[in-house]
CSV table of C-alpha atoms in Angstrom, one decimal:
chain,number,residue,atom,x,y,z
A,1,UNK,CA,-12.8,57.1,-27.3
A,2,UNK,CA,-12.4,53.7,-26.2
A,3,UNK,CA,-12.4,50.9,-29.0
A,4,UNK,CA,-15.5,49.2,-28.7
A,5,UNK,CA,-16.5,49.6,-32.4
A,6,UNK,CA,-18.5,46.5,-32.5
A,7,UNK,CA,-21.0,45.3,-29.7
A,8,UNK,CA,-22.8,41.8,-29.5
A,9,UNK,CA,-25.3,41.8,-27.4
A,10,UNK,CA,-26.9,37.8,-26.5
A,11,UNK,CA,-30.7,38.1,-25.4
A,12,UNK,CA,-33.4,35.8,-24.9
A,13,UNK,CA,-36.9,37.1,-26.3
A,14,UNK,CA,-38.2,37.7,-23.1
A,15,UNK,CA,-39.4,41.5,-21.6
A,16,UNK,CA,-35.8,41.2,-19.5
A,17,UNK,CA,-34.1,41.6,-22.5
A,18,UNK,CA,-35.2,44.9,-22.6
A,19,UNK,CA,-33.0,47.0,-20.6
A,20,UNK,CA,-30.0,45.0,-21.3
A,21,UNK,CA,-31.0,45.6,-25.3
A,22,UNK,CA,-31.1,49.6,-23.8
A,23,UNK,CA,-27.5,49.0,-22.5
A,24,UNK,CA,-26.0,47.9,-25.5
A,25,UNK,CA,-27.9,50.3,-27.7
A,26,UNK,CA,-26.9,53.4,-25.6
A,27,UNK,CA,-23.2,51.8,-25.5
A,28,UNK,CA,-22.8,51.4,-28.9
A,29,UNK,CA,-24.6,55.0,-30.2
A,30,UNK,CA,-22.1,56.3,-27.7
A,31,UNK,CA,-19.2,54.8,-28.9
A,32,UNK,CA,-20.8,54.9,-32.5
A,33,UNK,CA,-20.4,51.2,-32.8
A,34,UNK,CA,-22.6,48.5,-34.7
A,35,UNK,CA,-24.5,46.1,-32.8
A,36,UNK,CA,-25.5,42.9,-33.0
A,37,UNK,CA,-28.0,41.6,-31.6
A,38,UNK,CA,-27.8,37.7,-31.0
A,39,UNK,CA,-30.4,35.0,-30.1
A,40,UNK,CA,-29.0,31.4,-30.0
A,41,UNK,CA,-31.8,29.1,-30.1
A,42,UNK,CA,-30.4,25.9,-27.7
A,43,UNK,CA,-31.2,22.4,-29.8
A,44,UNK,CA,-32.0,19.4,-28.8
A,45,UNK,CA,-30.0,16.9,-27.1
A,46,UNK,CA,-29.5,13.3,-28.3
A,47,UNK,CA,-31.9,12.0,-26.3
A,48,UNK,CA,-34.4,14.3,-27.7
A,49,UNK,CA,-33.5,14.3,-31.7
A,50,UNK,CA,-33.9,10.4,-31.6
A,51,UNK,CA,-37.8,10.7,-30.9
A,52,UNK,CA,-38.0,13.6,-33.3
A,53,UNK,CA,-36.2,11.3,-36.4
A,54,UNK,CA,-39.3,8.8,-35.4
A,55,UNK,CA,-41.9,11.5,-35.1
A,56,UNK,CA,-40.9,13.0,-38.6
A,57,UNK,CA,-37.9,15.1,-39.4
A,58,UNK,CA,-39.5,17.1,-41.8
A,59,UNK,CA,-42.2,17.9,-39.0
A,60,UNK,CA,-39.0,18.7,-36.7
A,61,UNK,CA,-37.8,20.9,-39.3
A,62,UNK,CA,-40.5,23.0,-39.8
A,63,UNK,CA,-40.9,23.8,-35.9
A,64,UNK,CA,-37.7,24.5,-35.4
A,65,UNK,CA,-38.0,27.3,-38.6
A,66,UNK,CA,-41.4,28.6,-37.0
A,67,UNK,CA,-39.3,29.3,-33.6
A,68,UNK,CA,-36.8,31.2,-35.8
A,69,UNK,CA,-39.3,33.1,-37.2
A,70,UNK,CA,-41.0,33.8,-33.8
A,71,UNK,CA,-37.5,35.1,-32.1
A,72,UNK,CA,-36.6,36.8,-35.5
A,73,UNK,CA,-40.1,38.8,-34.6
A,74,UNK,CA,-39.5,39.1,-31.0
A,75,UNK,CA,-36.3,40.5,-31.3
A,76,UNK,CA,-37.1,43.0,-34.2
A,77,UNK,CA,-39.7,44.2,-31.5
A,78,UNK,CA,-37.2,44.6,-28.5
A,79,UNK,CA,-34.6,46.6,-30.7
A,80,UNK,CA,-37.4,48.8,-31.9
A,81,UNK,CA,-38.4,49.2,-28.3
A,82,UNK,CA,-35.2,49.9,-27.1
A,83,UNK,CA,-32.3,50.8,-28.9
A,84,UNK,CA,-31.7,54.3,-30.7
A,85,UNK,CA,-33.5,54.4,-34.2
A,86,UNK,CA,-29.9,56.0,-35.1
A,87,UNK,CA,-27.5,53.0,-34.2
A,88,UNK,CA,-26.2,50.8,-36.8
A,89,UNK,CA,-28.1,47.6,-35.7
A,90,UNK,CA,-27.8,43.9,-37.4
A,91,UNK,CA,-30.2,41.0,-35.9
A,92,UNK,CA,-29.4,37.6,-35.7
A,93,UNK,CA,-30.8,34.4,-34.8
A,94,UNK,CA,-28.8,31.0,-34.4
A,95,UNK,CA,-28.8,27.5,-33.0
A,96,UNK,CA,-26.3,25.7,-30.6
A,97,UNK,CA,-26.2,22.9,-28.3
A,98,UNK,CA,-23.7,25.0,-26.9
A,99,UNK,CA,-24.8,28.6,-26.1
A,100,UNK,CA,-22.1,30.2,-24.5
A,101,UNK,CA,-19.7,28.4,-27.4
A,102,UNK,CA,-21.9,30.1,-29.9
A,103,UNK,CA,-22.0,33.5,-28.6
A,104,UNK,CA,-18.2,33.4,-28.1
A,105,UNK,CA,-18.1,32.2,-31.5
A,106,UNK,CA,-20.2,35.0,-33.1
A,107,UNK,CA,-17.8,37.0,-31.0
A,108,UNK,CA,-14.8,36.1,-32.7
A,109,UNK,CA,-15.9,35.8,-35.8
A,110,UNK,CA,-17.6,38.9,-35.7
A,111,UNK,CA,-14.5,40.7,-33.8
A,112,UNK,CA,-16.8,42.1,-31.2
A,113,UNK,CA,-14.7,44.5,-29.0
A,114,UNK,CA,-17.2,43.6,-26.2
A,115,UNK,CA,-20.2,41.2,-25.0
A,116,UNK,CA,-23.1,43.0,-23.3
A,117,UNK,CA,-25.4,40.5,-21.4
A,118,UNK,CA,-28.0,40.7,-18.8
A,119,UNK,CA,-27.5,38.5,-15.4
A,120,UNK,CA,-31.3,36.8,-15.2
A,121,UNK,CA,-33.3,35.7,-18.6
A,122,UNK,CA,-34.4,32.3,-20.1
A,123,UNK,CA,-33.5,30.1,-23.4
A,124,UNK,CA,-29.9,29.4,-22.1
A,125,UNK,CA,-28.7,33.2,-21.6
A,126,UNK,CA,-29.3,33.0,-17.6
A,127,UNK,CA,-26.9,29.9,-17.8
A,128,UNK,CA,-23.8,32.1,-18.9
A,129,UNK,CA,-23.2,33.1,-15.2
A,130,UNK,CA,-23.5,30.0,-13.3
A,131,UNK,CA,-20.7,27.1,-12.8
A,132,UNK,CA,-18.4,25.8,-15.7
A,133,UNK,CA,-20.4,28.1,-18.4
A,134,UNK,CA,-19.0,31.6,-16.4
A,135,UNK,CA,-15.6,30.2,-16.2
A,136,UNK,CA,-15.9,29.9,-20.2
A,137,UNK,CA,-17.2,33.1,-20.7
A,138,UNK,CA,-15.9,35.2,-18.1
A,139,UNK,CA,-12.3,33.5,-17.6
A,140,UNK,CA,-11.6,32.1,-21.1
A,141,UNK,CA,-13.7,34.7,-23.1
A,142,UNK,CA,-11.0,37.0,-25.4
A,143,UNK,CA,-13.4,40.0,-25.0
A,144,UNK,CA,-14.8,42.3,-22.5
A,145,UNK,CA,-18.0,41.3,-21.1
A,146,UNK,CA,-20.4,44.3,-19.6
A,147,UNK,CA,-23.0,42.0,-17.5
A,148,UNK,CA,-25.9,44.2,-16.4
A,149,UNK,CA,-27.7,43.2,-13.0
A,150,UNK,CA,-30.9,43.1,-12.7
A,151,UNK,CA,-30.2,46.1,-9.8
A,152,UNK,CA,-28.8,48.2,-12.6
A,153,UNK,CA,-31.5,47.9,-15.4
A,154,UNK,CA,-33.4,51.2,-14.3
A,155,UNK,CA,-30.0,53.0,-14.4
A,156,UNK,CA,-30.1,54.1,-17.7
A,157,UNK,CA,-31.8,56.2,-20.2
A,158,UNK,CA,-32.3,55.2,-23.8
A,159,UNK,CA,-29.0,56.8,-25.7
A,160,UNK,CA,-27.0,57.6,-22.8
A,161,UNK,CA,-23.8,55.4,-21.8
A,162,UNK,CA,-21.9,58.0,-20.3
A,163,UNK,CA,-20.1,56.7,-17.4
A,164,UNK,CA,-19.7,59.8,-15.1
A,165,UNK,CA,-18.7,57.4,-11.9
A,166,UNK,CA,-16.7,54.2,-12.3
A,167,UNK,CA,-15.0,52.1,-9.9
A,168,UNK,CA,-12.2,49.6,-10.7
A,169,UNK,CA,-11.6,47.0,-8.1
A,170,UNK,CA,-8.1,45.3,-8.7
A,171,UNK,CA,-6.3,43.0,-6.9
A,172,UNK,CA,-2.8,43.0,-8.3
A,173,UNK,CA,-2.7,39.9,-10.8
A,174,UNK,CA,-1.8,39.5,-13.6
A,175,UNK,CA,-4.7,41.0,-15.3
A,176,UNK,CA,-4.7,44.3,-13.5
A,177,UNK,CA,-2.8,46.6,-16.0
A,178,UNK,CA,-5.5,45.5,-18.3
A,179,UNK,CA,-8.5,46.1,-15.7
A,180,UNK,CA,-6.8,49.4,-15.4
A,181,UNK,CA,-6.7,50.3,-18.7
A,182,UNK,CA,-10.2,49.8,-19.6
A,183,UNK,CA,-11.3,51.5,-16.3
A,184,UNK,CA,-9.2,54.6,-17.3
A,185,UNK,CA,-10.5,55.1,-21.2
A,186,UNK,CA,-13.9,54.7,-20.0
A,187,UNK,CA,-13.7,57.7,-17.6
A,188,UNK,CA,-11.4,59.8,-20.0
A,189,UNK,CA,-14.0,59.1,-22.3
A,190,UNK,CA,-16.8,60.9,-20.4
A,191,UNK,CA,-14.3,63.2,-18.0
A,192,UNK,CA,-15.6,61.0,-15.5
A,193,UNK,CA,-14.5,60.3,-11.8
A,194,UNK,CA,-12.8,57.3,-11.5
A,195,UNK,CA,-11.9,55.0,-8.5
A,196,UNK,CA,-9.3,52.1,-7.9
A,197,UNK,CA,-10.3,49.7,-5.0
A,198,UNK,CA,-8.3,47.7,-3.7
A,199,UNK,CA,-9.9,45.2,-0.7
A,200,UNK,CA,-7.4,43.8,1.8
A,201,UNK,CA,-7.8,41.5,4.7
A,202,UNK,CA,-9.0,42.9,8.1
A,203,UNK,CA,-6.1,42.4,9.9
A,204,UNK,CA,-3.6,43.9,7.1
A,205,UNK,CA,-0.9,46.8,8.8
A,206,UNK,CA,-1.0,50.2,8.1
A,207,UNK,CA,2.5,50.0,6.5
A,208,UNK,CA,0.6,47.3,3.8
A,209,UNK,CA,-2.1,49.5,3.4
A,210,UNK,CA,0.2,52.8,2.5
A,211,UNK,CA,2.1,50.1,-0.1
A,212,UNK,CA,-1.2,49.2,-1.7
A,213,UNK,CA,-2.2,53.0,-2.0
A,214,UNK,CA,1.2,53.9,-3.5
A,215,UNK,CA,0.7,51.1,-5.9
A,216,UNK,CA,-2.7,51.9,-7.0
A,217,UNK,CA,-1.7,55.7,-7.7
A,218,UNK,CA,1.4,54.0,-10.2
A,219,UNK,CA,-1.4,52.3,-11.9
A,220,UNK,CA,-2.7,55.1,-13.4
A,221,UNK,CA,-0.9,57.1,-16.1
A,222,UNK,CA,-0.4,60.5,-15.4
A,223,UNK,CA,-1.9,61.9,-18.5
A,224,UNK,CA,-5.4,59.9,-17.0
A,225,UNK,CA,-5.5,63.3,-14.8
A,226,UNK,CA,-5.7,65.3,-17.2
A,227,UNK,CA,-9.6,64.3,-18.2
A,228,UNK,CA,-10.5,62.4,-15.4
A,229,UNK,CA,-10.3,62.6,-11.6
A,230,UNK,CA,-9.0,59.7,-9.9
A,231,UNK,CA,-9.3,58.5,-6.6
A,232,UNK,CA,-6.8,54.8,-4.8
A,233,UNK,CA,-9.0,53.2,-2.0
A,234,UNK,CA,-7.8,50.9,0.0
A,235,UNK,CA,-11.0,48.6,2.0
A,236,UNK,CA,-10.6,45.9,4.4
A,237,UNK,CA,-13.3,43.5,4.5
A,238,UNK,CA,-15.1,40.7,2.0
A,239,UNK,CA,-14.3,41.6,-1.2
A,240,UNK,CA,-18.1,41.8,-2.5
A,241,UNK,CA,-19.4,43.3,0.4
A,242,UNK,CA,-16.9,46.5,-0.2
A,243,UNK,CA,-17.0,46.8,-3.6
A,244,UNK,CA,-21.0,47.1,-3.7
A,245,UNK,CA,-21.0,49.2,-0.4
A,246,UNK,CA,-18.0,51.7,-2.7
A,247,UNK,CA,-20.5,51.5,-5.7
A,248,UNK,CA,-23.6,52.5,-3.8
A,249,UNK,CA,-21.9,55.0,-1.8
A,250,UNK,CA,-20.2,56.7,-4.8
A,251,UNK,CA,-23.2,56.2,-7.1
A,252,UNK,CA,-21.2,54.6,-9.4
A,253,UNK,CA,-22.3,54.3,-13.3
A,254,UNK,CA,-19.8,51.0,-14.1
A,255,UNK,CA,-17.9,48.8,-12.1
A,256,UNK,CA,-14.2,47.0,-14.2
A,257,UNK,CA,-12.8,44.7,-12.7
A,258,UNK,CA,-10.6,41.5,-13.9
A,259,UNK,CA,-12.2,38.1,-15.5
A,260,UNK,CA,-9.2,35.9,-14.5
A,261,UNK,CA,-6.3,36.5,-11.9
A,262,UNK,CA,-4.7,34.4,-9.2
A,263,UNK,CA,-5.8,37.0,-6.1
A,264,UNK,CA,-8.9,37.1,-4.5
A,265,UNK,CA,-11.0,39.1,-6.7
A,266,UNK,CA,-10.7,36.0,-8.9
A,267,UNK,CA,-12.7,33.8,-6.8
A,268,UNK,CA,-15.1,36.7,-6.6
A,269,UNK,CA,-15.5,36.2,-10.3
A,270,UNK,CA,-15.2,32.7,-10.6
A,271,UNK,CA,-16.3,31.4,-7.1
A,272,UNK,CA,-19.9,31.5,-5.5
A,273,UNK,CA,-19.3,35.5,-4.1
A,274,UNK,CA,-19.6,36.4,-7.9
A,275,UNK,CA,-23.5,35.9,-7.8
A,276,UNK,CA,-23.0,38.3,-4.8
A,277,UNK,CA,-21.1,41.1,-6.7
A,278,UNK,CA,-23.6,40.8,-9.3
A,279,UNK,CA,-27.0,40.8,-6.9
A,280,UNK,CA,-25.5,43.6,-4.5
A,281,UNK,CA,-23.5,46.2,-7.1
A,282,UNK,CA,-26.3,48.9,-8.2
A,283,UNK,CA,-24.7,49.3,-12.0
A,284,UNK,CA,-23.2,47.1,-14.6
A,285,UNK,CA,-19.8,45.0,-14.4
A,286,UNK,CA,-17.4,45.0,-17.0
A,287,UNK,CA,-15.3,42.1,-16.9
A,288,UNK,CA,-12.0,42.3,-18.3
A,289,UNK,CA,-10.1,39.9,-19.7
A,290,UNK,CA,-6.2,39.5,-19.4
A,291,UNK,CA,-4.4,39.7,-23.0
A,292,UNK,CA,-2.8,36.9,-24.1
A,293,UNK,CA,-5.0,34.6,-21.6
């Protein structure tokens, strides 16, 4: 099994936290992991606390405890709703200026093996994947992030995170051994099919394209046959465009793919195209981070 013992999953308390809280749940009864369930409750700025310190702090206080409360309630709700009466569940509320610092906070100190997220919500979470905040969680983070589109949330029943279709899309940087890796355990895990895209330009030569085939099939260890069947494409096109038109074509369960790298699926991740990937691919992304980065 792969080593994803301990899952934090970051909602907000409204109803689109539910089928990312179903993701996680599934995931971690799956992989019989605990989860943690997070809400970080964004405070004030400076230019708001000043007026509160006039209004009363005390009064400021209190609020802030009855919002805890609230979420606290909410979010007992959603796990009830959603995740397996089975799983080994903890629920937490916090406060940050700094959301995404927080949650990647609670990660390490928690030593989450990976961050399961939804792509759309409210209170902060929606922030994680737009501009400087998804270069800090998806480029800097130290864990593997599972982001769930909003395309995906239908895709899976409550207890089941069996990945019987996942695509890896690697572009030979630095972090692809460890895209590769995470990719492979996930469909040894279920004896699942597994496919390694890799998207060239449109006017690459056939010689290139037989180079990039024969690298993709050394990517794989050979013993990765052996519970899993696996598949080297090579695609010429836009890189988002072929990786969601693989996914839907193969009905895929997962796509992997790398959350820093040099080639082009990096600015896929990092660059404007990622809001693409993430509207147009039909299943969850697991973002993979590169060791030591």
């Amino acid at each position: 099994m792969s080593d994803f013992a301990r899952v934090l999953c970051p909602v907000d308390v409204s109803e689109a936290s539910g089928p990312v809280l179903r993701y996680a749940g599934a995931l971690a009864r799956w992989y019989k992991a605990r989860l943690t369930v997070l809400h970080v409750m964004p405070t004030a700025d400076a230019a708001e606390v000043i007026p509160a310190f006039v209004d009363s702090v005390a009064a400021n206080a209190s609020r802030r405890e009855r919002q805890r409360a609230t979420a606290f309630e909410a979010l007992h709700r959603l796990v009830k709703a959603q995740v397996p009466a089975d799983t080994d569940v903890e629920v937490t509320v916090a406060e940050d200026y700094d959301v995404p610092l927080e949650i990647e906070r609670r990660a390490t100190d928690g030593r989450a093996n990976l961050i399961v997220m939804g792509s759309e919500g409210r209170a902060g979470v929606d922030r994680l994947l737009h501009g400087s905040t998804a270069e800090h969680i998806l480029d800097a983070a130290r864990h593997p992030v599972l982001v769930i589109p909003a395309a995906a949330q239908h895709a899976i029943p409550p207890g089941c995170a069996a990945f019987k279709n996942v695509l890896c899309a690697v572009d030979f940087s630095e972090c692809t051994l460890e895209v590769v890796a995470a990719a492979t355990m996930l469909a040894e895990d279920a004896d699942a099919r597994l496919t390694l895209l890799n998207v060239a330009d449109e006017d690459v030569s056939e010689a290139d394209t037989a180079a990039r085939l024969r690298h993709l099939r050394q990517l794989v260890p050979e013993s990765a046959s052996i519970c899993c069947h696996v598949e080297p494409v090579v695609r010429h096109g836009v890189i988002w465009q072929e990786v969601a038109r693989l996914a839907s074509e193969r009905s895929c369960d997962i796509l992997v793919m790398g959350a820093s790298g040099r080639g082009v699926l990096s600015r896929a991740v990092l660059g404007s195209p990622s809001h693409e990937v993430l509207r147009t691919v039909p299943c969850p992304v697991l973002f993979v981070p590169r060791l030591g980065g």
